[in-house]
PDB file of C-alpha atoms in Angstrom:
ATOM      1  CA  MET A 223      -4.934  25.744  52.506  1.00 34.00           C
ATOM      2  CA  ASN A 224      -2.112  23.466  54.133  1.00 38.00           C
ATOM      3  CA  LEU A 225       0.812  25.431  53.805  1.00 41.00           C
ATOM      4  CA  PHE A 226       3.033  21.683  53.796  1.00 46.00           C
ATOM      5  CA  ARG A 227       1.014  20.891  50.757  1.00 45.00           C
ATOM      6  CA  ARG A 228       1.415  24.396  49.016  1.00 52.00           C
ATOM      7  CA  SER A 229       3.180  24.515  45.300  1.00 66.00           C
ATOM      8  CA  THR A 230       5.945  26.316  44.897  1.00 67.00           C
ATOM      9  CA  PRO A 231       6.291  28.222  41.211  1.00 80.00           C
ATOM     10  CA  TRP A 232       9.366  26.383  39.483  1.00 81.00           C
ATOM     11  CA  THR A 233      11.599  26.575  36.026  1.00 82.00           C
ATOM     12  CA  LEU A 234      14.187  24.442  34.417  1.00 84.00           C
ATOM     13  CA  ALA A 235      17.740  26.110  34.270  1.00 85.00           C
ATOM     14  CA  ASP A 236      19.981  25.598  31.628  1.00 86.00           C
ATOM     15  CA  ALA A 237      22.672  23.125  32.415  1.00 85.00           C
ATOM     16  CA  ALA A 238      24.837  25.040  30.502  1.00 79.00           C
ATOM     17  CA  GLU A 239      24.658  28.121  32.527  1.00 80.00           C
ATOM     18  CA  ARG A 240      25.094  26.299  35.884  1.00 74.00           C
ATOM     19  CA  HIS A 241      28.016  24.032  34.857  1.00 75.00           C
ATOM     20  CA  ALA A 242      31.087  23.438  32.905  1.00 74.00           C
ATOM     21  CA  ARG A 243      30.606  19.759  32.075  1.00 83.00           C
ATOM     22  CA  VAL A 244      27.167  18.741  30.490  1.00 88.00           C
ATOM     23  CA  PRO A 245      26.396  16.260  27.872  1.00 89.00           C
ATOM     24  CA  GLY A 246      27.191  17.543  24.481  1.00 90.00           C
ATOM     25  CA  ALA A 247      24.042  17.688  21.618  1.00 92.00           C
ATOM     26  CA  GLU A 248      25.782  14.561  20.377  1.00 94.00           C
ATOM     27  CA  ALA A 249      24.380  12.822  23.701  1.00 94.00           C
ATOM     28  CA  THR A 250      21.431  15.062  23.956  1.00 93.00           C
ATOM     29  CA  SER A 251      20.263  13.887  20.587  1.00 94.00           C
ATOM     30  CA  ALA A 252      20.674  10.186  21.533  1.00 95.00           C
ATOM     31  CA  LEU A 253      18.101  10.590  24.443  1.00 96.00           C
ATOM     32  CA  GLU A 254      15.659   7.375  24.297  1.00 96.00           C
ATOM     33  CA  VAL A 255      12.777   6.398  26.094  1.00 96.00           C
ATOM     34  CA  GLY A 256      13.969   4.947  29.701  1.00 96.00           C
ATOM     35  CA  ASP A 257      16.803   6.556  29.795  1.00 96.00           C
ATOM     36  CA  ALA A 258      17.536   8.883  32.700  1.00 96.00           C
ATOM     37  CA  VAL A 259      18.543  12.753  33.089  1.00 96.00           C
ATOM     38  CA  LYS A 260      19.413  15.256  35.753  1.00 95.00           C
ATOM     39  CA  LEU A 261      17.589  18.555  35.884  1.00 94.00           C
ATOM     40  CA  VAL A 262      18.039  21.691  38.038  1.00 91.00           C
ATOM     41  CA  VAL A 263      14.945  22.740  38.922  1.00 90.00           C
ATOM     42  CA  VAL A 264      15.007  26.356  40.360  1.00 87.00           C
ATOM     43  CA  PRO A 265      12.371  27.463  42.587  1.00 84.00           C
ATOM     44  CA  ARG A 266      10.949  31.458  42.804  1.00 81.00           C
ATOM     45  CA  ASP A 267      11.613  31.023  46.257  1.00 78.00           C
ATOM     46  CA  GLY A 268      14.099  28.765  47.931  1.00 77.00           C
ATOM     47  CA  LEU A 269      16.935  26.523  46.819  1.00 83.00           C
ATOM     48  CA  GLU A 270      17.212  24.636  43.159  1.00 87.00           C
ATOM     49  CA  GLU A 271      17.153  21.370  43.373  1.00 91.00           C
ATOM     50  CA  ARG A 272      19.020  18.342  40.887  1.00 92.00           C
ATOM     51  CA  VAL A 273      16.343  16.022  40.519  1.00 94.00           C
ATOM     52  CA  TRP A 274      16.278  12.424  38.152  1.00 96.00           C
ATOM     53  CA  VAL A 275      13.669  11.961  35.195  1.00 96.00           C
ATOM     54  CA  ARG A 276      13.060   8.845  33.693  1.00 97.00           C
ATOM     55  CA  VAL A 277      12.378   9.911  29.837  1.00 97.00           C
ATOM     56  CA  THR A 278       8.990   8.514  28.491  1.00 97.00           C
ATOM     57  CA  THR A 279       8.696  10.879  25.706  1.00 97.00           C
ATOM     58  CA  VAL A 280      11.135  12.020  23.034  1.00 96.00           C
ATOM     59  CA  GLY A 281      10.094  14.853  20.635  1.00 94.00           C
ATOM     60  CA  GLU A 282      11.855  17.208  17.990  1.00 92.00           C
ATOM     61  CA  GLU A 283      12.266  20.011  20.575  1.00 91.00           C
ATOM     62  CA  GLU A 284      10.452  18.786  23.752  1.00 96.00           C
ATOM     63  CA  LEU A 285      11.240  15.902  26.254  1.00 97.00           C
ATOM     64  CA  VAL A 286       8.715  14.656  28.654  1.00 97.00           C
ATOM     65  CA  GLY A 287       9.730  12.331  32.011  1.00 97.00           C
ATOM     66  CA  SER A 288       8.667  10.747  35.081  1.00 96.00           C
ATOM     67  CA  LEU A 289       9.813  12.418  38.066  1.00 95.00           C
ATOM     68  CA  HIS A 290      12.138   9.445  39.998  1.00 92.00           C
ATOM     69  CA  SER A 291      11.568  10.463  43.509  1.00 89.00           C
ATOM     70  CA  ASP A 292       9.863  13.306  45.627  1.00 87.00           C
ATOM     71  CA  PRO A 293      12.094  16.251  45.663  1.00 86.00           C
ATOM     72  CA  ALA A 294      13.763  17.052  48.979  1.00 84.00           C
ATOM     73  CA  GLU A 295      12.807  20.707  49.189  1.00 78.00           C
ATOM     74  CA  LEU A 296      10.034  21.746  46.590  1.00 80.00           C
ATOM     75  CA  ARG A 297       6.037  21.723  47.125  1.00 77.00           C
ATOM     76  CA  GLY A 298       3.975  20.309  44.875  1.00 78.00           C
ATOM     77  CA  LEU A 299       6.510  18.021  42.868  1.00 85.00           C
ATOM     78  CA  ARG A 300       5.818  14.347  43.729  1.00 90.00           C
ATOM     79  CA  ALA A 301       7.670  10.926  42.070  1.00 93.00           C
ATOM     80  CA  GLY A 302       5.851  10.409  39.382  1.00 95.00           C
ATOM     81  CA  ASP A 303       5.048  13.287  38.127  1.00 94.00           C
ATOM     82  CA  ALA A 304       5.373  14.459  34.465  1.00 95.00           C
ATOM     83  CA  VAL A 305       8.124  16.869  33.441  1.00 94.00           C
ATOM     84  CA  THR A 306       7.938  18.646  29.863  1.00 96.00           C
ATOM     85  CA  PHE A 307      11.931  19.696  29.592  1.00 96.00           C
ATOM     86  CA  GLU A 308      14.315  20.685  26.511  1.00 95.00           C
ATOM     87  CA  ARG A 309      17.808  18.949  25.577  1.00 95.00           C
ATOM     88  CA  ARG A 310      19.222  22.039  26.866  1.00 93.00           C
ATOM     89  CA  HIS A 311      17.831  21.735  30.719  1.00 94.00           C
ATOM     90  CA  VAL A 312      20.003  18.048  30.719  1.00 95.00           C
ATOM     91  CA  LEU A 313      22.426  18.179  33.039  1.00 94.00           C
ATOM     92  CA  ALA A 314      24.162  14.052  33.186  1.00 94.00           C
ATOM     93  CA  ILE A 315      22.180  11.361  31.210  1.00 95.00           C
ATOM     94  CA  ALA A 316      22.137   7.481  32.500  1.00 94.00           C
ATOM     95  CA  ARG A 317      21.492   4.999  30.083  1.00 91.00           C
ATOM     96  CA  ARG A 318      18.643   2.770  29.927  1.00 84.00           C
ATOM     97  CA  GLU A 319      20.822  -0.638  30.369  1.00 74.00           C
ATOM     98  CA  PRO A 320      19.588  -2.588  27.069  1.00 68.00           C
ATOM     99  CA  SER A 321      17.854  -5.388  28.953  1.00 62.00           C
ATOM    100  CA  ASP A 322      15.551  -2.882  30.948  1.00 55.00           C
ATOM    101  CA  SER A 323      12.310  -2.314  30.074  1.00 54.00           C
ATOM    102  CA  PRO A 324      11.617   1.474  29.357  1.00 52.00           C
ATOM    103  CA  GLU A 325       8.818   0.668  32.345  1.00 52.00           C
ATOM    104  CA  THR A 326      11.798  -0.596  34.951  1.00 44.00           C
ATOM    105  CA  PRO A 327      14.316   2.143  35.641  1.00 48.00           C
ATOM    106  CA  SER A 328      17.582   1.219  36.869  1.00 48.00           C
ATOM    107  CA  GLY A 329      19.309   3.270  39.090  1.00 49.00           C
ATOM    108  CA  PRO A 330      20.769   7.041  38.110  1.00 48.00           C
ATOM    109  CA  ASP A 331      23.372   6.775  40.213  1.00 44.00           C
ATOM    110  CA  ALA A 332      25.693   5.057  37.644  1.00 39.00           C
ATOM    111  CA  THR A 333      25.511   8.608  35.641  1.00 40.00           C
ATOM    112  CA  VAL A 334      28.512  11.006  34.243  1.00 39.00           C
ATOM    113  CA  GLY A 335      27.407  13.575  31.523  1.00 43.00           C
ATOM    114  CA  LYS A 336      29.360  13.331  28.496  1.00 36.00           C
TER     115      LYS A 336
END
């Protein structure tokens, strides 16, 4: 077994429990395919990490997105992996530009959760 490729068990944090300023219910209810969201991933062991996820499916309760880049510390997660989350997990939102297709993400670095 290659220890450098070992998976790290993880969960997603409730954003409001970690930060004072998070997107409200109106903003998270308006999430659409192509939007980018910042989530807090909490490993069983180690430091939590914020990651950007591009929304690919919007459901009533759950959303699914594609991990934007490889996490720095977490093992077993890679760019492109599917991540299932709820609106309560959203720390910040970067809306898809109207000219962007859902398959062509713009940079999520212009984001502020409101």
